[in-house]
Amino acid sequence: MIKEGKKLIWQDYQKEIAGDHFFYVRSCIRQTFFPGSEWAFIKILKEFLHKDLYENPAHTTCTGIGYHTDVVPFDTTMTVAARQFALMTEAGYENLIPSCITSFGLYTEILETWREFPEVEARVREFLWKATRREFKKPKNLAHASDVIFKFRNQIAAQAKYRLVNKLTGEPLRVVEHIGCHYAKMFPSKGVGGAEYPYVLTGMVESWGGQVIDYPERRHCCGFGFRQYLVQANRGFSIACSKKKFDSMEPYKPDMIITNCPGCPMFLDRWQYVIGEMEGKTYGPDGHGIPVFTYEEVAGLLLGLDPWRLGLQVHQVSCESVLDKIGIEYDPDEKYKSLDGKDLGRPEVPSVLKV
Amino acid sequence: MKNFGFYIQPDSQIDFDNNNRNLAALVSQREPSFDWCIGCGTCTATCTAGNFTGFNFRKVALLVHRGENEQALQEVEKCMLCGKCNLACPRGVNTRNVVASIQKIFSRYQNLVY
Ligand code: SF4
Ligand code: SF4
């Protein structure tokens, strides 16, 4: 598709994103997958953009994984969401910012369900009251955390120490952007740019100096798909999806992948190791993989945060190639040290994928 | 190579630019009732060969329509041409002649398989 056409579609799919006073809800899985990402988001919003952001430790999982695997019934899920809304109301906030795409999709689904069926909302209010004696106001603005970074992408670019540009050649880095399916595929009007041509990550990459790669399977799912992965025998379907994407992007020689969902960076990163072990195939240059980042990690790196504080050492595909290309300073000896300087040990080296 | 308890599913996307659909056209020419198949699988349920070999006429019809000819050829070799499926088909597809036609066409045009 020609770029002008995309821009027209992007114009049609604009959403309102609150500018301040955020009630931030964490993801239950990102903490372990990419531990520095949420830390970076809060730091960027508070210290670089000087925004008011509040999170309540009583916040729980949204139940999204249980809901999408048919373990948790929708009524339970809606009541859990209602409790999160109640925590937000009690704290005096109206703008809900989930860190997770699954949560964002789920809250959107719940609010849309209540809009269509007010009697369901009334029922859930009653459930919540009976269970917890809480009441709530619905969020005035619901945006994903990547929407917020997207909104402030130019301010971030203005404060950035680095750009997504190859220091040696002066060329923009070639970036694959991958959007979580639940960002806009369920409710296209709730995502920046809609389902077909979401602009949320593209906008960041363009503002930060990179070049987005268009490749045939760009909108294909990463393969997480909840049940595809959670049942071991089904994991072949999951990895097949990621492999299809890698096979499709490989000829375009991407320098890196940027994602906005907990599952996508996890699977696009870890499956590169598994494909290497199972089929001997790797996708980056010289047996290395294609480094995969969350958008907060990329924003944090460009703003000059320490790569190891951002948690890049827990990535399966090593990220140093991208750090070197951009010219980011880092101390290799610090890679496997904890915050208080203790040695964390070394992970086992894969037999195929070079790290 | 490591065994993780699952394997990478091969891609089942059909690329009509690459798949050779000439076989489907030739089969329909020889046995026009091939086009009437609705894929119900009644033929497969009655098939004696299918009881012993996993042969599946419905699968053959699907493979031929998709242009996955190599797999189709491997399949049709299992049919013993007894014609039981002919009696069962609710659409009146001459299934036996479809199988026979595929075998004949293959023996004549080797290049349909690649
Ligand atoms: S019984 Fe007839 S219609 Fe049904 S799948 Fe077989 S050939 Fe097709
Ligand atoms: S003709 Fe072939 S497909 Fe049909 S019932 Fe007999 S063995 Fe099965």
Coordinates of C-alpha atoms and ligand atoms in Angstrom, one line a residue:
Chain A
M1 CA 0.0 0.0 0.0
I2 CA 1.2 3.5 -0.8
K3 CA 2.1 5.6 2.2
E4 CA -0.4 8.4 1.4
G5 CA -3.2 5.8 1.5
K6 CA -1.9 4.6 4.9
K7 CA -1.9 8.1 6.2
L8 CA -5.5 8.6 5.2
I9 CA -6.5 5.5 7.1
W10 CA -4.4 6.6 10.1
Q11 CA -6.4 9.9 10.0
D12 CA -9.6 8.0 10.3
Y13 CA -8.4 6.1 13.3
Q14 CA -7.4 8.6 15.8
K15 CA -8.1 8.2 19.5
E16 CA -8.2 10.4 22.4
I17 CA -5.2 9.9 24.8
A18 CA -5.2 11.6 28.1
G19 CA -2.3 14.0 28.7
D20 CA -1.8 13.7 32.5
H21 CA -3.1 12.2 35.8
F22 CA -2.8 8.5 34.9
F23 CA -3.9 5.5 37.0
Y24 CA -1.3 3.0 35.9
V25 CA -2.1 -0.7 36.1
R26 CA 0.7 -3.2 35.7
S27 CA 0.8 -6.4 33.8
C28 CA 1.0 -9.7 35.6
I29 CA 3.5 -11.2 33.2
R30 CA 5.7 -8.4 32.0
Q31 CA 7.4 -8.1 35.4
T32 CA 9.0 -11.4 34.8
F33 CA 9.4 -11.3 31.0
F34 CA 10.9 -7.9 30.6
P35 CA 11.4 -6.6 34.1
G36 CA 12.8 -3.1 33.3
S37 CA 10.0 -2.1 31.0
E38 CA 7.4 -0.9 33.5
W39 CA 10.0 0.7 35.6
A40 CA 11.2 2.6 32.6
F41 CA 7.6 3.7 31.7
I42 CA 7.1 5.1 35.2
K43 CA 10.5 6.8 35.2
I44 CA 9.9 8.3 31.7
L45 CA 6.5 9.7 32.6
K46 CA 7.5 11.0 36.0
E47 CA 11.1 12.2 35.6
F48 CA 11.3 13.1 31.9
L49 CA 7.7 14.2 31.1
H50 CA 6.8 15.4 34.6
K51 CA 3.4 13.7 34.6
D52 CA 1.3 12.6 37.5
L53 CA 1.1 8.9 37.6
Y54 CA -0.4 6.8 40.4
E55 CA -0.4 3.0 40.9
N56 CA -2.2 1.2 43.6
P57 CA -0.5 -2.0 45.1
A58 CA -3.9 -3.5 45.7
H59 CA -4.4 -3.8 41.9
T60 CA -4.5 -7.4 40.7
T61 CA -4.3 -9.3 37.5
C62 CA -7.1 -8.5 35.0
T63 CA -7.6 -12.3 34.6
G64 CA -7.1 -11.9 30.9
I65 CA -5.0 -15.0 30.5
G66 CA -7.6 -17.1 32.5
Y67 CA -10.4 -15.5 30.5
H68 CA -8.9 -16.1 27.1
T69 CA -8.2 -19.7 28.0
D70 CA -11.8 -20.2 29.2
V71 CA -10.8 -20.8 32.8
V72 CA -12.3 -17.6 34.2
P73 CA -15.9 -16.8 33.3
F74 CA -16.7 -13.4 31.9
D75 CA -18.8 -12.3 34.9
T76 CA -15.8 -12.9 37.2
T77 CA -13.5 -11.1 34.8
M78 CA -15.9 -8.1 34.7
T79 CA -16.1 -8.0 38.4
V80 CA -12.3 -8.0 38.8
A81 CA -12.2 -5.2 36.2
A82 CA -14.9 -3.3 38.2
R83 CA -12.7 -3.6 41.3
Q84 CA -9.7 -2.1 39.4
F85 CA -12.1 0.8 38.3
A86 CA -13.1 1.2 42.0
L87 CA -9.5 1.5 43.1
M88 CA -9.0 4.1 40.4
T89 CA -12.2 6.0 41.5
E90 CA -11.1 5.8 45.2
A91 CA -7.7 7.3 44.3
G92 CA -9.4 10.2 42.4
Y93 CA -8.2 9.2 39.0
E94 CA -10.2 8.9 35.7
N95 CA -7.6 8.0 33.1
L96 CA -6.8 4.3 33.1
I97 CA -3.4 3.3 31.5
P98 CA -2.9 -0.5 31.4
S99 CA 0.6 -1.7 30.8
C100 CA -0.6 -4.9 29.1
I101 CA -2.3 -5.2 25.7
T102 CA -4.4 -8.1 27.0
S103 CA -5.7 -5.9 29.8
F104 CA -6.3 -3.1 27.4
G105 CA -8.2 -5.3 25.1
L106 CA -10.2 -6.8 27.9
Y107 CA -11.1 -3.5 29.6
T108 CA -12.2 -2.2 26.1
E109 CA -14.3 -5.3 25.6
I110 CA -15.9 -4.9 29.1
L111 CA -16.7 -1.2 28.6
E112 CA -18.1 -1.9 25.1
T113 CA -20.2 -4.8 26.6
W114 CA -21.6 -2.4 29.2
R115 CA -22.3 0.2 26.6
E116 CA -24.3 -2.3 24.6
F117 CA -25.9 -4.0 27.5
P118 CA -26.4 -1.7 30.5
E119 CA -28.1 -4.5 32.4
V120 CA -24.8 -6.4 32.5
E121 CA -23.1 -3.3 34.0
A122 CA -25.8 -3.1 36.6
R123 CA -25.3 -6.8 37.5
V124 CA -21.5 -6.4 37.8
R125 CA -22.0 -3.3 40.0
E126 CA -24.1 -5.5 42.3
F127 CA -21.5 -8.3 42.3
L128 CA -18.8 -5.9 43.2
W129 CA -20.9 -4.3 46.0
K130 CA -21.8 -7.7 47.5
A131 CA -18.2 -9.0 47.3
T132 CA -16.3 -5.9 48.4
R133 CA -18.7 -3.0 49.2
R134 CA -17.0 -0.9 46.6
E135 CA -18.5 1.4 43.9
F136 CA -16.8 2.8 40.9
K137 CA -16.9 5.3 38.0
K138 CA -16.0 4.1 34.6
P139 CA -12.7 5.4 33.2
K140 CA -13.1 8.7 31.3
N141 CA -10.1 7.8 29.2
L142 CA -8.8 4.3 28.5
A143 CA -5.5 4.2 26.7
H144 CA -2.7 1.7 26.5
A145 CA 0.7 2.7 27.9
S146 CA 2.1 2.6 24.4
D147 CA -0.6 5.2 23.4
V148 CA 0.8 7.5 26.0
I149 CA 4.4 7.1 24.9
F150 CA 3.1 7.6 21.3
K151 CA 1.5 10.8 22.4
F152 CA 4.7 12.1 23.9
R153 CA 7.0 10.6 21.3
N154 CA 8.2 14.0 20.1
Q155 CA 9.0 15.2 23.6
I156 CA 10.9 12.0 24.2
A157 CA 12.8 12.6 20.9
A158 CA 13.6 16.1 22.0
Q159 CA 15.2 14.9 25.3
A160 CA 16.8 11.8 23.8
K161 CA 20.6 11.3 24.0
Y162 CA 20.5 8.9 21.0
R163 CA 18.5 8.2 17.9
L164 CA 17.6 5.0 16.1
V165 CA 20.4 5.7 13.6
N166 CA 23.5 3.7 12.8
K167 CA 26.3 5.7 14.2
L168 CA 28.8 4.5 11.6
T169 CA 26.8 4.8 8.4
G170 CA 24.4 7.6 9.4
E171 CA 21.5 5.4 8.1
P172 CA 18.3 4.9 10.1
L173 CA 18.0 1.5 11.8
R174 CA 15.7 -0.9 10.0
V175 CA 12.9 -1.6 12.5
V176 CA 10.2 -4.3 12.4
E177 CA 7.2 -3.0 14.5
H178 CA 4.9 -5.6 15.9
I179 CA 1.6 -4.7 17.5
G180 CA -0.2 -7.0 20.0
C181 CA -3.4 -8.5 18.4
H182 CA -5.6 -7.2 21.2
Y183 CA -4.5 -3.6 20.7
A184 CA -6.7 -2.9 17.7
K185 CA -7.7 -6.2 16.0
M186 CA -10.8 -6.6 18.3
F187 CA -11.8 -2.9 18.4
P188 CA -10.1 -1.1 15.5
S189 CA -11.4 2.3 16.5
K190 CA -9.7 2.0 19.9
G191 CA -6.2 1.9 18.5
V192 CA -4.2 4.6 16.8
G193 CA -4.3 3.8 13.1
G194 CA -6.9 1.0 13.4
A195 CA -6.3 -2.7 12.9
E196 CA -4.8 -2.8 9.5
Y197 CA -2.3 0.0 9.7
P198 CA -1.7 0.7 13.4
Y199 CA 0.5 3.7 13.7
V200 CA 1.3 3.6 17.4
L201 CA 4.8 2.0 17.1
T202 CA 5.5 3.3 13.6
G203 CA 5.0 6.8 14.9
M204 CA 7.5 6.3 17.7
V205 CA 10.1 4.7 15.4
E206 CA 9.7 7.6 12.9
S207 CA 10.0 10.2 15.5
W208 CA 13.1 8.6 17.0
G209 CA 14.9 8.4 13.7
G210 CA 14.4 4.8 12.6
Q211 CA 12.9 3.3 9.4
V212 CA 9.9 1.0 9.6
I213 CA 10.1 -2.1 7.5
D214 CA 7.0 -3.3 5.6
Y215 CA 7.0 -7.0 5.1
P216 CA 4.4 -9.5 4.0
E217 CA 3.5 -11.0 7.4
R218 CA 3.7 -7.7 9.3
R219 CA 0.2 -8.1 10.8
H220 CA 0.5 -11.8 11.6
C221 CA 0.1 -12.7 15.2
C222 CA 3.3 -13.5 17.2
G223 CA 1.7 -16.9 18.0
F224 CA 1.2 -16.6 21.7
G225 CA -2.5 -17.1 21.3
F226 CA -2.9 -18.2 25.0
R227 CA -4.2 -21.7 24.5
Q228 CA -1.7 -22.3 21.6
Y229 CA 1.1 -21.8 24.0
L230 CA -0.3 -22.9 27.4
V231 CA -1.0 -26.4 26.2
Q232 CA 2.4 -27.9 25.6
A233 CA 1.2 -30.1 22.7
N234 CA -0.1 -27.0 20.9
R235 CA 3.1 -25.0 21.1
G236 CA 3.9 -26.1 17.6
F237 CA 1.1 -23.8 16.4
S238 CA 2.5 -21.0 18.4
I239 CA 6.1 -21.3 17.2
A240 CA 4.9 -21.8 13.6
C241 CA 3.3 -18.3 13.7
S242 CA 6.5 -16.7 14.9
K243 CA 8.5 -18.7 12.4
K244 CA 6.3 -17.5 9.6
K245 CA 6.9 -13.9 10.6
F246 CA 10.7 -14.4 10.9
D247 CA 10.8 -16.2 7.5
S248 CA 8.9 -13.2 6.0
M249 CA 10.9 -10.4 7.6
E250 CA 14.4 -12.1 7.2
P251 CA 15.0 -10.9 3.5
Y252 CA 14.5 -7.3 4.7
K253 CA 17.4 -7.6 7.1
P254 CA 15.9 -5.8 10.1
D255 CA 18.2 -4.5 12.8
M256 CA 15.6 -4.9 15.5
I257 CA 12.0 -5.6 16.4
I258 CA 9.9 -3.3 18.6
T259 CA 6.7 -4.5 20.3
N260 CA 4.0 -3.2 22.5
C261 CA 2.5 -6.4 24.1
P262 CA 3.8 -8.7 26.9
G263 CA 3.5 -11.8 24.8
C264 CA 5.0 -10.6 21.5
P265 CA 8.5 -9.7 22.7
M266 CA 8.5 -12.9 24.8
F267 CA 7.7 -15.2 21.9
L268 CA 9.6 -13.3 19.2
D269 CA 12.6 -13.3 21.4
R270 CA 12.5 -16.8 23.0
W271 CA 11.3 -18.7 19.9
Q272 CA 14.4 -17.6 18.0
Y273 CA 16.3 -19.8 20.5
V274 CA 13.9 -22.7 20.1
I275 CA 13.8 -22.5 16.3
G276 CA 17.6 -22.6 16.4
E277 CA 17.6 -25.6 18.7
M278 CA 14.9 -27.5 16.7
E279 CA 15.8 -26.7 13.1
G280 CA 19.3 -25.1 13.3
K281 CA 17.9 -21.9 11.8
T282 CA 18.8 -18.4 12.9
Y283 CA 17.6 -15.1 11.5
G284 CA 20.1 -12.3 12.2
P285 CA 23.6 -11.9 10.7
D286 CA 26.3 -14.6 11.5
G287 CA 24.1 -16.9 13.5
H288 CA 22.9 -14.2 15.8
G289 CA 19.2 -13.4 16.2
I290 CA 17.2 -10.3 15.6
P291 CA 17.1 -8.4 18.9
V292 CA 13.5 -7.8 20.2
F293 CA 12.6 -4.8 22.4
T294 CA 9.6 -3.4 24.2
Y295 CA 8.8 0.2 23.3
E296 CA 9.7 1.3 26.9
E297 CA 13.1 -0.3 26.6
V298 CA 13.7 1.6 23.3
A299 CA 12.5 4.9 24.8
G300 CA 14.6 4.3 27.9
L301 CA 17.7 3.4 25.8
L302 CA 17.4 6.5 23.7
L303 CA 16.9 8.7 26.8
G304 CA 20.2 7.3 28.1
L305 CA 19.0 4.8 30.7
D306 CA 21.4 2.0 31.5
P307 CA 20.8 -1.1 29.3
W308 CA 21.3 -3.4 32.2
R309 CA 19.0 -1.4 34.5
L310 CA 16.4 -1.8 31.7
G311 CA 16.8 -5.5 32.0
L312 CA 18.2 -6.2 28.6
Q313 CA 20.3 -9.1 30.0
V314 CA 17.2 -11.2 30.4
H315 CA 16.6 -11.1 26.6
Q316 CA 17.4 -14.4 24.9
V317 CA 18.6 -12.7 21.7
S318 CA 21.5 -10.5 22.8
C319 CA 20.9 -6.8 22.3
E320 CA 24.5 -5.5 22.1
S321 CA 24.5 -5.3 18.3
V322 CA 21.8 -2.6 18.4
L323 CA 23.5 -0.8 21.3
D324 CA 26.7 -0.8 19.3
K325 CA 25.0 0.4 16.1
I326 CA 23.4 3.3 18.0
G327 CA 26.5 4.0 19.9
I328 CA 25.0 3.5 23.4
E329 CA 27.6 3.3 26.1
Y330 CA 27.4 0.3 28.4
D331 CA 29.7 -1.7 30.6
P332 CA 29.8 -5.4 29.5
D333 CA 31.1 -6.4 32.9
E334 CA 27.9 -5.1 34.6
K335 CA 25.6 -7.2 32.4
Y336 CA 25.1 -10.0 34.9
K337 CA 25.2 -8.0 38.1
S338 CA 22.3 -7.2 40.3
L339 CA 21.4 -3.7 41.4
D340 CA 23.5 -4.1 44.5
G341 CA 26.4 -5.4 42.6
K342 CA 26.1 -9.1 43.2
D343 CA 27.0 -11.6 40.5
L344 CA 23.9 -13.1 39.1
G345 CA 25.7 -16.0 37.3
R346 CA 25.7 -16.7 33.6
P347 CA 22.8 -18.2 31.6
E348 CA 23.5 -21.4 29.7
V349 CA 24.7 -20.7 26.1
P350 CA 22.4 -22.0 23.4
S351 CA 23.9 -24.6 21.0
V352 CA 22.8 -22.8 17.8
L353 CA 21.9 -19.2 18.4
K354 CA 24.9 -17.1 19.0
V355 CA 24.7 -14.7 22.0
Chain B
M1 CA 18.4 -31.1 17.8
K2 CA 16.5 -30.7 21.0
N3 CA 13.1 -32.2 21.6
F4 CA 10.8 -29.7 23.4
G5 CA 7.7 -32.0 23.4
F6 CA 6.2 -30.3 20.3
Y7 CA 7.3 -29.7 16.7
I8 CA 7.0 -26.7 14.4
Q9 CA 3.8 -27.1 12.4
P10 CA 4.6 -26.7 8.7
D11 CA 2.9 -23.7 7.1
S12 CA -0.4 -24.8 5.6
Q13 CA -1.1 -21.5 3.7
I14 CA -2.0 -22.2 0.1
D15 CA -0.1 -19.9 -2.3
F16 CA -2.1 -20.1 -5.5
D17 CA 0.7 -18.4 -7.4
N18 CA 2.8 -21.5 -6.7
N19 CA 0.4 -24.4 -6.5
N20 CA -0.4 -26.2 -9.7
R21 CA -4.1 -26.4 -10.1
N22 CA -4.1 -27.9 -13.6
L23 CA -4.8 -31.4 -12.1
A24 CA -8.1 -30.2 -10.7
A25 CA -9.2 -28.9 -14.1
L26 CA -8.2 -32.1 -15.8
V27 CA -10.0 -34.3 -13.3
S28 CA -13.2 -32.2 -13.7
Q29 CA -12.9 -32.6 -17.5
R30 CA -12.7 -36.3 -17.3
E31 CA -15.2 -36.7 -14.4
P32 CA -17.5 -33.6 -14.2
S33 CA -19.2 -34.9 -11.1
F34 CA -16.0 -34.1 -9.2
D35 CA -17.3 -30.5 -9.0
W36 CA -20.4 -31.6 -7.1
C37 CA -18.4 -32.7 -4.1
I38 CA -19.4 -30.8 -0.9
G39 CA -16.7 -32.4 1.2
C40 CA -19.2 -34.2 3.6
G41 CA -16.9 -37.2 4.1
T42 CA -19.5 -39.9 3.6
C43 CA -17.2 -41.6 1.1
T44 CA -14.4 -41.6 3.6
A45 CA -16.6 -43.2 6.3
T46 CA -17.4 -46.2 4.1
C47 CA -14.0 -46.7 2.6
T48 CA -12.5 -50.1 3.2
A49 CA -9.0 -49.0 2.2
G50 CA -9.4 -46.1 4.6
N51 CA -10.0 -48.6 7.4
F52 CA -6.5 -50.0 6.9
T53 CA -4.4 -47.3 5.4
G54 CA -5.8 -43.9 6.5
F55 CA -6.8 -43.3 2.9
N56 CA -9.4 -40.4 2.7
F57 CA -11.2 -39.5 -0.5
R58 CA -12.4 -36.2 0.9
K59 CA -8.8 -35.3 1.7
V60 CA -7.8 -36.2 -1.8
A61 CA -10.5 -33.9 -3.2
L62 CA -9.3 -31.1 -1.0
L63 CA -5.6 -31.6 -1.9
V64 CA -6.4 -31.7 -5.7
H65 CA -8.5 -28.5 -5.4
R66 CA -5.7 -26.8 -3.5
G67 CA -3.2 -27.9 -6.1
E68 CA -1.2 -29.9 -3.5
N69 CA -0.7 -32.6 -6.1
E70 CA 2.3 -34.4 -4.7
Q71 CA 0.4 -35.3 -1.6
A72 CA -2.7 -36.2 -3.6
L73 CA -0.7 -38.7 -5.7
Q74 CA 0.7 -40.4 -2.6
E75 CA -2.8 -40.8 -1.3
V76 CA -4.6 -42.1 -4.4
E77 CA -2.1 -45.0 -4.7
K78 CA -3.8 -46.5 -1.6
C79 CA -7.3 -46.8 -3.2
M80 CA -8.3 -50.3 -4.3
L81 CA -11.0 -49.0 -6.7
C82 CA -13.7 -51.1 -5.1
G83 CA -16.3 -48.4 -5.6
K84 CA -18.1 -48.6 -2.3
C85 CA -17.8 -44.9 -1.8
N86 CA -19.8 -44.4 -5.1
L87 CA -22.8 -46.0 -3.5
A88 CA -22.6 -43.8 -0.4
C89 CA -22.0 -40.4 -1.9
P90 CA -25.1 -38.2 -1.4
R91 CA -24.1 -36.0 -4.3
G92 CA -23.7 -38.8 -6.8
V93 CA -20.0 -38.0 -7.3
N94 CA -18.4 -40.8 -9.3
T95 CA -15.6 -41.1 -6.7
R96 CA -14.1 -44.2 -8.1
N97 CA -13.6 -42.6 -11.5
V98 CA -12.2 -39.5 -9.8
V99 CA -9.5 -41.6 -8.2
A100 CA -8.9 -43.6 -11.4
S101 CA -8.7 -40.3 -13.4
I102 CA -6.1 -38.8 -11.0
Q103 CA -4.0 -42.0 -11.3
K104 CA -4.3 -41.9 -15.1
I105 CA -3.6 -38.2 -15.4
F106 CA -0.5 -38.6 -13.2
S107 CA 0.9 -41.4 -15.2
R108 CA 0.5 -39.2 -18.3
Y109 CA 1.6 -35.8 -17.0
Q110 CA 4.5 -36.3 -14.6
N111 CA 5.1 -32.6 -14.4
L112 CA 1.9 -32.1 -12.4
V113 CA 3.9 -33.2 -9.4
Y114 CA 6.6 -30.9 -8.1
Ligands
SF4_1 S1 -19.4 -38.5 -0.2 FE1 -19.5 -37.4 -2.1 S2 -19.9 -35.2 -1.5 FE2 -19.3 -36.3 0.3 S3 -17.0 -35.9 0.4 FE3 -17.3 -37.9 -0.6 S4 -17.4 -37.3 -2.8 FE4 -17.7 -35.4 -1.7
SF4_2 S1 -13.1 -47.0 -4.4 FE1 -11.3 -46.4 -3.2 S2 -12.0 -44.7 -2.0 FE2 -13.8 -45.6 -2.7 S3 -14.4 -47.1 -1.1 FE3 -13.1 -48.2 -2.5 S4 -11.1 -48.1 -1.7 FE4 -12.3 -46.5 -0.7

